[in-house]
Amino acid sequence: MGAPRIDTVTLARYVGPGRAIRRPHGLVVRLVAAGVAGIGEAVVAGDTTEAAWRELRHLAGQLVGATLPAQVDPAAPLSRIRGWQPVGATDRGPRRAAKLALELALLDVVLKRAGEAGGSVAAPAPSATPLPVHPLPRVEPGSPLEDLTDAVAAEPASAAMLRLRLTGDPEHDLAWIRHLSRVERKAGRDRPLWLVGGGGNREEAADFVRRLAAAMAAGEVVDQVLWEEPVVRKQQSLLSKLRQRSPLGRLSGRPELAALQRLADQLLGEGQPRPRLSILAGQSVVSPAQAAALAGRIGGLHLSLSRFGSLVALREAARAVKRAAPQTTVLLAHERGSGITRSVLHTVAHTTPEIDLHLPEPPASGWPELTGTPAEESHRRGLVDELDLAELSTVADGVVTLPEPKRPAAAVPPNRFPDYPLAGAALAVRSMLLETEALRLGLATRRLARDFFLVERPGTGQSLGFFDSESTQTSVAASMAAADKGVTRILLERAGLPVPEGATFPATARDQAYQAGLALGFPLVVKPAGGSKGTAVTTGITSETALARALDEVIASKYADTGIVIERFATGHDYRLLVTRRGLLSVVRREPASVIGDGQRSVEELVLAANVVRRHNPHLGKRLIRLDERVDEQLAQQGLTRHSVPAAGQRVQLRAEANLSLGGDSREVRDETHPSFQELAVAVLDAIPGLPYAGLDVLLEDHRIPVDQQQVTIIEVNSRPVQSLHHFPMYGPPRNVSVDLVREAVVAAGWPVTTPTDQLTVALTVAGRVDSRSYQRWLAGMAGPLGVSGWIGDGGEGRIEGVLHGAPPQVGLLLRLAFHGPADAGIVETRAVPVDVTVPDGFTVGRKGRSA
Amino acid sequence: MTAEMSSSNGLTETAPDPDLVAGSKILEEAARAAAVPVQRLSDTLLRCGETAGIIFYGLTGQTCGRSAEMLCSNDAWLRAHLADQGLPVVACQLRDVAAGDTAGAAAAALGFPLRLRPALADQPVYEVAGPEELPQAWRAVADGLPPRAQLLLEQAPVAQELHLAVVAGRVVAGTPDSAPSAEVADLALRAVELLPGAQYASVEFRVTEAGAWIYRVDPLLRRWARHPEPAARIAAAILATELGQPPE
């Protein structure tokens, strides 16, 4: 086996769970050397993501082309890899995280290569059994004891230990510990209790040890208690922080922890197996030297991979502890992250004899799995089996491949929309866009629902409304007519407009519909008259069996009562025309999902990159390409698989349907659309009186040639057109159609129309059930990253008031978030009124900008 | 409206509302009586007039906008909107299902007796005589609803119900049939005027000796389809308004 080189490195990042704008990110590394992939991951806090990402790109770039060592011991050879930089004493959060992710990937590939060669580095060690821990919910002093009883009742009986985060109120904490012990014993269990924090300063912690030991001696508490980091380091100065990171500081043995352990041993009897109170060092230990210095002086060390920033260093620390004092317990901490991190910890716990216990917690919801099945059995010998690129492509919001692939000459770069940092969030984007434009026109808004708001003309009592994208001028009757596909077809047909030949039947007339279908001739389309989002729609029906099945599907759907529409299947390219009575606002061509090869990346890597672009598009952010069986079928027709590497410039079609929800692309083409389509589109509006505008789904051959020189078929008329499709096309010029739709409504109401402003300053009022202070902090936390300045404060009478100033997209987004509110809020309404005030930079919590 | 429409405020009608079906028939009769060309599109949809004509849904046509219908779908939204312009409304408060702990304060602010029901539906409804009955009523109404669904607490004085149908600035029908006071009729006209994009609606009042309060407004005038005689009058007035021949 020759010395392999690192051929490619793929870096990806994904957003962790939470509701804040800056959420934790997982940084994933996949490096490939001679066909073997090494996987690593590190998690960083939201506010350090960008720095860590930059570090990761920089460090990874230095590794490409480096030769991997042939030795099987992973500890030593990493330093021999050109470009590899081990974690250093001065490395801080972002750099440490980047190095950790790379180190894990390097170790993984080295281990796998050793596995290929029949090595045994990853052979299980005797200390393999992980002890799952159940974290109990964070509690506040004064919370009823029943809460704790319920939390214990809800925990899985498989947990080997219960972890309780102390509040710092000794009376409260002791009461809870006693109660927890009673609940355990009543259930016939006596599991160890793991306490975290809460001890206060040195004296307060010692006092708590005395009281806890007394309770244990009296049999009021379970026999084994572990207390991690009992001494709180309050208001640590910058100097002391630097001292702790210095080489000297890293040798510090935290004497206060050793003193507490001695005290506990004196009180409970040194050498006594039970009851036993063990003092644990946790976050204060970040180096092998520190760990060795504490060995034998406290009950144990709880070592964290993310705090060490290095698996090599962590294992060194474990060995150092055991060399110094074999009786000291070494615990491997749980880490947040995907299945990659879980797999790493599991493997390390199983293969490091010096680690006594691994304490995994149940995976938190919101983290992806990301681990897949390796191509070769021997590759299971590493830290992580394989990266699931299909899953990663549905969560990643950033990806880099090194060396950087060359963009094929013909490829047009997709549009980017950096003004919308929450792209893809479920925030009813179309309603948000309309509200923003109304404010830009100097009008006030009152939002009552996520998809409904009123526009008010200040001082007149007059109002307009927008439900979703339907305006005041959209009549209920026209809306209902457009929602019924059968009725729409009748109206368009009567107006002489091109619609598919067909008919509508009640769900009770299945046989009649079936016979009508046969009479129309294949291919056919069957759909419910009042359905939406493609529910129970079957296209391309070419057999009697398929026709029967399609009819049954409609009848079984919730839309059965609306009737069955049966039509001839029309062909052509799929377009959305957004039209008002004044003409076409935008034309978007929808194309089936596809990727273009670069001769370097596989299909699934190309999909990963394509989805990252989509994720940053507010309209497509949740409409991703899913690598599923349908895609595999489509690839097979082209003689490809997900792992194939298409040639540079080769377009690979992934889906048959031109459906954006299935990963299709959107291309804005209004400027090159033939004028005859404007006439056609306005004629559709004329055929359905009561529609001020609509989105038309049309199948046609080529938008650049006249309507009468090609086959054109109007498939559907949408009274609630999705404007975000036009604002955020993948290719072609973005169209701010929302300003036109609002202007239409304003003109129709007879209100004066003003020029939209480039900056927005609005007075905000929020009403609803909220904790005022926490809501204000929450909103301020959103405003900062969005670049919105202003203030938020208590407005009295249960209301919250503030002023927001900034670029319209960001102010509009913050307003939308203000209505959404934090998880525990119940917002009833938000009001926004444009105001003419000077707003200083920054965002403050407290009335009228005064510091809170 | 079906239950699904009421709860989601969506557009798709999975089963036609009998009141809207009946209203559509009444409108069709009115159109035929006026020699207006009619084409039936569905149980609830009708096209009246020459060329493209006007599309009607139940009793209502082009000047009954989705915004008005949406605003009136939630009594709390509507009442806040009208109260902002100084109209008297039956006082109410919205609360999330999950916010039962704040219901007591809301109820105390409104005063007893009060009624408790889902914000987007009339059923189930509980009459709550005093604070001791509130927790049980809350549980009963909230049962089965999602945590962020909203419940409506509203004052429930002993009062008479009054319904007025307003079309193009005129009261064209009422129940009870006796003519409303000028003050109440004016309130009804102003309420309809304040709806975005509506020329007609049914306005429901609660009337006591102390005055009249607006309880609800329905731009689709559903209830009138159950009363053929006034419904025919309303249909004729709406038809004339929509076809550009406002009634005298």
mmCIF file of N, CA and C in Angstrom, chain A residues 19 446 448-449 451-452 454 456 461 463-467 470-472 474-481 483-484 487 490-491 494 530-531 558-559 561-562 686-690 719-720 769 820 822-823 825-828 831, chain B residues 4-5 8-16 39 41-42 45 47 51-57 60-67 69-71 76-77 80-81 84-85 94-96 98-99 101-102 148 150 194-197 220:
data_model
loop_
_atom_site.group_PDB
_atom_site.id
_atom_site.type_symbol
_atom_site.label_atom_id
_atom_site.label_comp_id
_atom_site.label_asym_id
_atom_site.label_seq_id
_atom_site.Cartn_x
_atom_site.Cartn_y
_atom_site.Cartn_z
ATOM 1 N N ARG A 19 -34.613 28.813 17.599
ATOM 2 C CA ARG A 19 -35.451 29.789 16.899
ATOM 3 C C ARG A 19 -34.724 31.104 16.668
ATOM 4 N N ARG A 446 -51.610 46.543 10.044
ATOM 5 C CA ARG A 446 -52.045 45.892 11.281
ATOM 6 C C ARG A 446 -52.121 44.396 10.970
ATOM 7 N N LEU A 448 -52.876 40.607 11.733
ATOM 8 C CA LEU A 448 -53.745 39.840 12.624
ATOM 9 C C LEU A 448 -53.479 38.346 12.558
ATOM 10 N N ALA A 449 -52.873 37.912 11.482
ATOM 11 C CA ALA A 449 -52.546 36.484 11.345
ATOM 12 C C ALA A 449 -51.300 36.393 10.482
ATOM 13 N N ASP A 451 -50.862 35.202 7.747
ATOM 14 C CA ASP A 451 -51.097 35.443 6.330
ATOM 15 C C ASP A 451 -52.209 36.461 6.097
ATOM 16 N N PHE A 452 -52.482 37.285 7.089
ATOM 17 C CA PHE A 452 -53.544 38.281 6.929
ATOM 18 C C PHE A 452 -53.168 39.569 7.644
ATOM 19 N N LEU A 454 -54.133 44.107 7.588
ATOM 20 C CA LEU A 454 -54.861 45.240 7.050
ATOM 21 C C LEU A 454 -53.870 46.351 6.732
ATOM 22 N N GLU A 456 -53.795 50.407 6.505
ATOM 23 C CA GLU A 456 -54.632 51.523 6.947
ATOM 24 C C GLU A 456 -54.066 52.838 6.436
ATOM 25 N N GLY A 461 -59.577 56.250 8.728
ATOM 26 C CA GLY A 461 -60.442 55.119 9.068
ATOM 27 C C GLY A 461 -60.599 54.149 7.913
ATOM 28 N N SER A 463 -59.443 51.298 5.184
ATOM 29 C CA SER A 463 -58.473 50.199 5.223
ATOM 30 C C SER A 463 -58.611 49.309 3.995
ATOM 31 N N LEU A 464 -57.525 48.644 3.705
ATOM 32 C CA LEU A 464 -57.478 47.583 2.705
ATOM 33 C C LEU A 464 -57.043 46.327 3.440
ATOM 34 N N GLY A 465 -57.112 45.208 2.756
ATOM 35 C CA GLY A 465 -56.641 43.992 3.424
ATOM 36 C C GLY A 465 -55.951 43.080 2.435
ATOM 37 N N PHE A 466 -55.063 42.265 2.963
ATOM 38 C CA PHE A 466 -54.428 41.221 2.159
ATOM 39 C C PHE A 466 -54.506 39.906 2.923
ATOM 40 N N PHE A 467 -55.239 38.969 2.362
ATOM 41 C CA PHE A 467 -55.226 37.610 2.917
ATOM 42 C C PHE A 467 -54.316 36.801 2.001
ATOM 43 N N GLU A 470 -54.157 37.640 -1.693
ATOM 44 C CA GLU A 470 -55.428 38.153 -2.227
ATOM 45 C C GLU A 470 -55.705 39.525 -1.618
ATOM 46 N N SER A 471 -56.075 40.466 -2.471
ATOM 47 C CA SER A 471 -56.278 41.830 -1.975
ATOM 48 C C SER A 471 -57.757 42.095 -1.727
ATOM 49 N N THR A 472 -58.014 43.300 -1.276
ATOM 50 C CA THR A 472 -59.391 43.742 -1.045
ATOM 51 C C THR A 472 -60.241 43.595 -2.296
ATOM 52 N N THR A 474 -60.071 41.352 -4.550
ATOM 53 C CA THR A 474 -60.368 39.965 -4.936
ATOM 54 C C THR A 474 -61.692 39.575 -4.278
ATOM 55 N N SER A 475 -62.705 39.299 -5.087
ATOM 56 C CA SER A 475 -64.000 38.945 -4.490
ATOM 57 C C SER A 475 -63.979 37.495 -4.018
ATOM 58 N N VAL A 476 -64.800 37.235 -3.005
ATOM 59 C CA VAL A 476 -64.917 35.853 -2.522
ATOM 60 C C VAL A 476 -65.386 34.963 -3.666
ATOM 61 N N ALA A 477 -66.325 35.483 -4.465
ATOM 62 C CA ALA A 477 -66.894 34.689 -5.565
ATOM 63 C C ALA A 477 -65.819 34.314 -6.590
ATOM 64 N N ALA A 478 -65.004 35.298 -6.979
ATOM 65 C CA ALA A 478 -63.955 35.009 -7.970
ATOM 66 C C ALA A 478 -62.917 34.059 -7.387
ATOM 67 N N SER A 479 -62.629 34.257 -6.118
ATOM 68 C CA SER A 479 -61.664 33.393 -5.454
ATOM 69 C C SER A 479 -62.161 31.943 -5.440
ATOM 70 N N MET A 480 -63.449 31.783 -5.130
ATOM 71 C CA MET A 480 -64.014 30.429 -5.103
ATOM 72 C C MET A 480 -64.065 29.832 -6.512
ATOM 73 N N ALA A 481 -64.362 30.671 -7.493
ATOM 74 C CA ALA A 481 -64.419 30.180 -8.878
ATOM 75 C C ALA A 481 -63.031 29.718 -9.333
ATOM 76 N N ALA A 483 -60.674 28.686 -7.439
ATOM 77 C CA ALA A 483 -60.248 27.514 -6.672
ATOM 78 C C ALA A 483 -60.884 26.231 -7.213
ATOM 79 N N ASP A 484 -61.954 26.372 -7.957
ATOM 80 C CA ASP A 484 -62.633 25.194 -8.524
ATOM 81 C C ASP A 484 -62.159 25.006 -9.962
ATOM 82 N N VAL A 487 -64.857 24.820 -12.649
ATOM 83 C CA VAL A 487 -65.507 26.100 -12.941
ATOM 84 C C VAL A 487 -64.566 26.988 -13.752
ATOM 85 N N ILE A 490 -64.659 26.004 -17.324
ATOM 86 C CA ILE A 490 -65.897 26.435 -18.000
ATOM 87 C C ILE A 490 -65.798 27.909 -18.396
ATOM 88 N N LEU A 491 -65.325 28.737 -17.445
ATOM 89 C CA LEU A 491 -65.258 30.182 -17.699
ATOM 90 C C LEU A 491 -64.261 30.505 -18.814
ATOM 91 N N ARG A 494 -65.534 29.263 -22.260
ATOM 92 C CA ARG A 494 -66.595 30.141 -22.775
ATOM 93 C C ARG A 494 -65.998 31.414 -23.374
ATOM 94 N N GLY A 530 -61.470 20.924 -6.442
ATOM 95 C CA GLY A 530 -61.107 21.950 -5.456
ATOM 96 C C GLY A 530 -59.834 21.652 -4.711
ATOM 97 N N GLY A 531 -58.991 20.834 -5.245
ATOM 98 C CA GLY A 531 -57.772 20.459 -4.517
ATOM 99 C C GLY A 531 -56.706 21.530 -4.564
ATOM 100 N N LYS A 558 -59.556 14.167 0.609
ATOM 101 C CA LYS A 558 -60.455 15.052 1.364
ATOM 102 C C LYS A 558 -61.171 16.046 0.456
ATOM 103 N N TYR A 559 -60.741 16.101 -0.799
ATOM 104 C CA TYR A 559 -61.374 17.024 -1.731
ATOM 105 C C TYR A 559 -62.448 16.345 -2.589
ATOM 106 N N ASP A 561 -65.540 15.789 -2.285
ATOM 107 C CA ASP A 561 -66.828 16.479 -2.427
ATOM 108 C C ASP A 561 -66.784 17.635 -3.419
ATOM 109 N N THR A 562 -65.591 18.095 -3.758
ATOM 110 C CA THR A 562 -65.510 19.215 -4.710
ATOM 111 C C THR A 562 -65.718 18.740 -6.144
ATOM 112 N N ASP A 686 -60.211 38.833 -17.601
ATOM 113 C CA ASP A 686 -61.532 39.296 -18.043
ATOM 114 C C ASP A 686 -62.568 38.180 -17.946
ATOM 115 N N ALA A 687 -62.111 36.958 -18.124
ATOM 116 C CA ALA A 687 -63.043 35.825 -18.099
ATOM 117 C C ALA A 687 -63.495 35.483 -16.685
ATOM 118 N N ILE A 688 -62.751 35.957 -15.684
ATOM 119 C CA ILE A 688 -63.126 35.674 -14.287
ATOM 120 C C ILE A 688 -63.284 37.010 -13.560
ATOM 121 N N PRO A 689 -64.419 37.658 -13.722
ATOM 122 C CA PRO A 689 -64.598 38.971 -13.105
ATOM 123 C C PRO A 689 -64.437 38.878 -11.586
ATOM 124 N N GLY A 690 -63.828 39.893 -11.016
ATOM 125 C CA GLY A 690 -63.612 39.870 -9.559
ATOM 126 C C GLY A 690 -62.197 39.520 -9.191
ATOM 127 N N SER A 719 -55.887 32.646 -7.674
ATOM 128 C CA SER A 719 -56.268 33.969 -7.173
ATOM 129 C C SER A 719 -55.307 34.446 -6.098
ATOM 130 N N ARG A 720 -54.559 33.513 -5.518
ATOM 131 C CA ARG A 720 -53.559 33.862 -4.501
ATOM 132 C C ARG A 720 -52.179 33.540 -5.046
ATOM 133 N N ARG A 769 -50.164 37.921 24.512
ATOM 134 C CA ARG A 769 -49.736 37.351 25.784
ATOM 135 C C ARG A 769 -48.237 37.110 25.700
ATOM 136 N N HIS A 820 -44.515 36.634 14.888
ATOM 137 C CA HIS A 820 -44.255 35.209 15.152
ATOM 138 C C HIS A 820 -43.955 35.008 16.640
ATOM 139 N N PRO A 822 -41.389 34.657 20.232
ATOM 140 C CA PRO A 822 -40.661 33.505 20.747
ATOM 141 C C PRO A 822 -41.625 32.351 21.036
ATOM 142 N N ALA A 823 -41.064 31.215 21.366
ATOM 143 C CA ALA A 823 -41.854 29.980 21.455
ATOM 144 C C ALA A 823 -43.038 30.109 22.417
ATOM 145 N N ALA A 825 -44.750 32.791 23.324
ATOM 146 C CA ALA A 825 -45.569 33.995 23.201
ATOM 147 C C ALA A 825 -46.839 33.712 22.412
ATOM 148 N N GLY A 826 -47.887 34.446 22.718
ATOM 149 C CA GLY A 826 -49.116 34.371 21.935
ATOM 150 C C GLY A 826 -49.451 35.768 21.447
ATOM 151 N N ILE A 827 -48.902 36.142 20.305
ATOM 152 C CA ILE A 827 -49.093 37.498 19.797
ATOM 153 C C ILE A 827 -50.460 37.588 19.124
ATOM 154 N N VAL A 828 -51.218 38.612 19.482
ATOM 155 C CA VAL A 828 -52.548 38.797 18.893
ATOM 156 C C VAL A 828 -52.481 39.726 17.686
ATOM 157 N N ARG A 831 -48.852 46.241 15.024
ATOM 158 C CA ARG A 831 -49.176 47.418 14.209
ATOM 159 C C ARG A 831 -47.884 48.117 13.850
ATOM 160 N N GLU B 4 -64.247 23.025 7.911
ATOM 161 C CA GLU B 4 -62.845 23.196 7.506
ATOM 162 C C GLU B 4 -62.572 24.648 7.114
ATOM 163 N N MET B 5 -63.523 25.236 6.413
ATOM 164 C CA MET B 5 -63.310 26.618 6.006
ATOM 165 C C MET B 5 -63.271 27.531 7.214
ATOM 166 N N SER B 8 -59.815 27.037 9.058
ATOM 167 C CA SER B 8 -58.557 27.358 8.398
ATOM 168 C C SER B 8 -58.612 28.677 7.647
ATOM 169 N N ASN B 9 -59.804 29.216 7.469
ATOM 170 C CA ASN B 9 -59.980 30.389 6.630
ATOM 171 C C ASN B 9 -59.409 30.152 5.238
ATOM 172 N N GLY B 10 -59.391 28.911 4.830
ATOM 173 C CA GLY B 10 -58.865 28.591 3.512
ATOM 174 C C GLY B 10 -59.935 28.821 2.468
ATOM 175 N N LEU B 11 -59.609 28.489 1.259
ATOM 176 C CA LEU B 11 -60.531 28.776 0.172
ATOM 177 C C LEU B 11 -61.290 27.566 -0.305
ATOM 178 N N THR B 12 -60.677 26.423 -0.177
ATOM 179 C CA THR B 12 -61.259 25.251 -0.800
ATOM 180 C C THR B 12 -62.480 24.774 -0.030
ATOM 181 N N GLU B 13 -63.550 24.663 -0.757
ATOM 182 C CA GLU B 13 -64.803 24.274 -0.129
ATOM 183 C C GLU B 13 -64.973 22.778 -0.337
ATOM 184 N N THR B 14 -64.832 22.001 0.723
ATOM 185 C CA THR B 14 -64.914 20.558 0.527
ATOM 186 C C THR B 14 -66.357 20.078 0.448
ATOM 187 N N ALA B 15 -67.299 20.796 1.060
ATOM 188 C CA ALA B 15 -68.709 20.466 0.922
ATOM 189 C C ALA B 15 -69.471 21.773 1.032
ATOM 190 N N PRO B 16 -70.401 22.022 0.112
ATOM 191 C CA PRO B 16 -71.049 23.334 0.101
ATOM 192 C C PRO B 16 -71.872 23.587 1.357
ATOM 193 N N GLN B 39 -75.933 31.795 -15.680
ATOM 194 C CA GLN B 39 -75.314 30.490 -15.939
ATOM 195 C C GLN B 39 -74.900 29.889 -14.607
ATOM 196 N N LEU B 41 -72.704 27.682 -12.334
ATOM 197 C CA LEU B 41 -71.354 27.116 -12.435
ATOM 198 C C LEU B 41 -71.150 25.969 -11.456
ATOM 199 N N SER B 42 -71.805 26.081 -10.291
ATOM 200 C CA SER B 42 -71.747 25.004 -9.294
ATOM 201 C C SER B 42 -72.898 25.238 -8.330
ATOM 202 N N LEU B 45 -71.966 28.721 -7.030
ATOM 203 C CA LEU B 45 -71.441 29.757 -7.928
ATOM 204 C C LEU B 45 -72.361 29.971 -9.125
ATOM 205 N N ARG B 47 -73.059 32.745 -12.611
ATOM 206 C CA ARG B 47 -72.584 33.863 -13.413
ATOM 207 C C ARG B 47 -73.801 34.597 -13.947
ATOM 208 N N THR B 51 -71.870 39.131 -21.535
ATOM 209 C CA THR B 51 -70.441 38.805 -21.755
ATOM 210 C C THR B 51 -69.874 38.083 -20.521
ATOM 211 N N ALA B 52 -68.789 38.611 -19.935
ATOM 212 C CA ALA B 52 -68.202 37.890 -18.804
ATOM 213 C C ALA B 52 -69.119 37.937 -17.585
ATOM 214 N N GLY B 53 -69.902 39.017 -17.471
ATOM 215 C CA GLY B 53 -70.855 39.131 -16.365
ATOM 216 C C GLY B 53 -70.189 39.278 -15.010
ATOM 217 N N ILE B 54 -70.937 38.887 -13.980
ATOM 218 C CA ILE B 54 -70.452 38.950 -12.599
ATOM 219 C C ILE B 54 -70.587 37.549 -12.012
ATOM 220 N N ILE B 55 -69.602 37.122 -11.264
ATOM 221 C CA ILE B 55 -69.707 35.817 -10.609
ATOM 222 C C ILE B 55 -70.243 36.038 -9.189
ATOM 223 N N PHE B 56 -71.208 35.224 -8.814
ATOM 224 C CA PHE B 56 -71.798 35.305 -7.472
ATOM 225 C C PHE B 56 -71.504 34.014 -6.704
ATOM 226 N N TYR B 57 -71.262 34.205 -5.425
ATOM 227 C CA TYR B 57 -71.050 33.056 -4.525
ATOM 228 C C TYR B 57 -72.119 33.169 -3.453
ATOM 229 N N THR B 60 -73.628 36.692 -2.764
ATOM 230 C CA THR B 60 -72.717 37.832 -2.909
ATOM 231 C C THR B 60 -71.922 37.800 -4.204
ATOM 232 N N GLY B 61 -71.579 38.987 -4.667
ATOM 233 C CA GLY B 61 -70.881 39.112 -5.944
ATOM 234 C C GLY B 61 -69.521 39.757 -5.827
ATOM 235 N N GLN B 62 -69.258 40.663 -6.762
ATOM 236 C CA GLN B 62 -67.906 41.192 -6.926
ATOM 237 C C GLN B 62 -67.481 42.132 -5.808
ATOM 238 N N THR B 63 -68.424 42.782 -5.151
ATOM 239 C CA THR B 63 -68.035 43.756 -4.123
ATOM 240 C C THR B 63 -68.112 43.161 -2.722
ATOM 241 N N CYS B 64 -67.930 41.875 -2.662
ATOM 242 C CA CYS B 64 -67.733 41.230 -1.359
ATOM 243 C C CYS B 64 -66.325 40.647 -1.402
ATOM 244 N N GLY B 65 -65.368 41.367 -0.819
ATOM 245 C CA GLY B 65 -63.956 41.001 -0.953
ATOM 246 C C GLY B 65 -63.498 39.977 0.063
ATOM 247 N N ARG B 66 -62.419 39.295 -0.315
ATOM 248 C CA ARG B 66 -61.842 38.284 0.584
ATOM 249 C C ARG B 66 -61.359 38.913 1.895
ATOM 250 N N SER B 67 -60.854 40.149 1.824
ATOM 251 C CA SER B 67 -60.330 40.774 3.045
ATOM 252 C C SER B 67 -61.451 40.981 4.052
ATOM 253 N N GLU B 69 -64.258 39.350 4.243
ATOM 254 C CA GLU B 69 -64.688 38.042 4.732
ATOM 255 C C GLU B 69 -63.705 37.500 5.772
ATOM 256 N N MET B 70 -62.416 37.716 5.499
ATOM 257 C CA MET B 70 -61.376 37.246 6.424
ATOM 258 C C MET B 70 -61.437 38.024 7.744
ATOM 259 N N LEU B 71 -61.586 39.334 7.652
ATOM 260 C CA LEU B 71 -61.643 40.155 8.861
ATOM 261 C C LEU B 71 -62.832 39.736 9.731
ATOM 262 N N ALA B 76 -63.139 38.818 17.220
ATOM 263 C CA ALA B 76 -62.256 39.713 17.983
ATOM 264 C C ALA B 76 -61.551 40.694 17.049
ATOM 265 N N TRP B 77 -61.098 40.216 15.904
ATOM 266 C CA TRP B 77 -60.451 41.107 14.932
ATOM 267 C C TRP B 77 -61.442 42.192 14.488
ATOM 268 N N ALA B 80 -62.305 44.751 17.210
ATOM 269 C CA ALA B 80 -61.198 45.693 17.452
ATOM 270 C C ALA B 80 -61.139 46.716 16.315
ATOM 271 N N HIS B 81 -61.374 46.250 15.108
ATOM 272 C CA HIS B 81 -61.339 47.138 13.933
ATOM 273 C C HIS B 81 -62.437 48.196 14.035
ATOM 274 N N ASP B 84 -61.925 50.677 16.989
ATOM 275 C CA ASP B 84 -60.907 51.691 16.672
ATOM 276 C C ASP B 84 -61.538 52.938 16.061
ATOM 277 N N GLN B 85 -62.638 52.741 15.360
ATOM 278 C CA GLN B 85 -63.309 53.876 14.707
ATOM 279 C C GLN B 85 -64.477 54.393 15.542
ATOM 280 N N LEU B 94 -59.110 37.772 23.228
ATOM 281 C CA LEU B 94 -58.604 36.521 22.649
ATOM 282 C C LEU B 94 -57.518 35.956 23.547
ATOM 283 N N ARG B 95 -57.495 34.667 23.698
ATOM 284 C CA ARG B 95 -56.415 34.016 24.434
ATOM 285 C C ARG B 95 -56.068 32.690 23.746
ATOM 286 N N ASP B 96 -54.769 32.368 23.707
ATOM 287 C CA ASP B 96 -54.366 31.051 23.199
ATOM 288 C C ASP B 96 -54.917 29.966 24.112
ATOM 289 N N ALA B 98 -53.268 27.622 25.170
ATOM 290 C CA ALA B 98 -52.222 27.342 26.160
ATOM 291 C C ALA B 98 -52.156 28.391 27.254
ATOM 292 N N ALA B 99 -52.921 29.484 27.098
ATOM 293 C CA ALA B 99 -52.808 30.586 28.061
ATOM 294 C C ALA B 99 -53.973 30.600 29.033
ATOM 295 N N ASP B 101 -53.940 30.139 32.049
ATOM 296 C CA ASP B 101 -53.590 30.787 33.311
ATOM 297 C C ASP B 101 -53.880 32.284 33.297
ATOM 298 N N THR B 102 -54.005 32.864 32.111
ATOM 299 C CA THR B 102 -54.283 34.306 32.052
ATOM 300 C C THR B 102 -55.764 34.581 31.790
ATOM 301 N N ARG B 148 -52.007 26.610 20.128
ATOM 302 C CA ARG B 148 -52.000 27.997 19.663
ATOM 303 C C ARG B 148 -53.332 28.411 19.053
ATOM 304 N N GLN B 150 -57.041 29.850 19.236
ATOM 305 C CA GLN B 150 -57.464 30.938 20.117
ATOM 306 C C GLN B 150 -58.894 30.747 20.601
ATOM 307 N N LEU B 194 -66.905 50.422 6.977
ATOM 308 C CA LEU B 194 -65.540 50.247 7.494
ATOM 309 C C LEU B 194 -64.908 48.919 7.092
ATOM 310 N N LEU B 195 -65.699 48.049 6.473
ATOM 311 C CA LEU B 195 -65.105 46.789 6.004
ATOM 312 C C LEU B 195 -64.313 47.057 4.731
ATOM 313 N N PRO B 196 -63.115 46.496 4.605
ATOM 314 C CA PRO B 196 -62.359 46.708 3.372
ATOM 315 C C PRO B 196 -62.993 45.924 2.220
ATOM 316 N N GLY B 197 -63.441 46.646 1.202
ATOM 317 C CA GLY B 197 -63.923 45.989 -0.011
ATOM 318 C C GLY B 197 -65.257 45.297 0.113
ATOM 319 N N LEU B 220 -71.076 37.592 3.841
ATOM 320 C CA LEU B 220 -71.709 36.605 2.959
ATOM 321 C C LEU B 220 -73.212 36.487 3.231
#
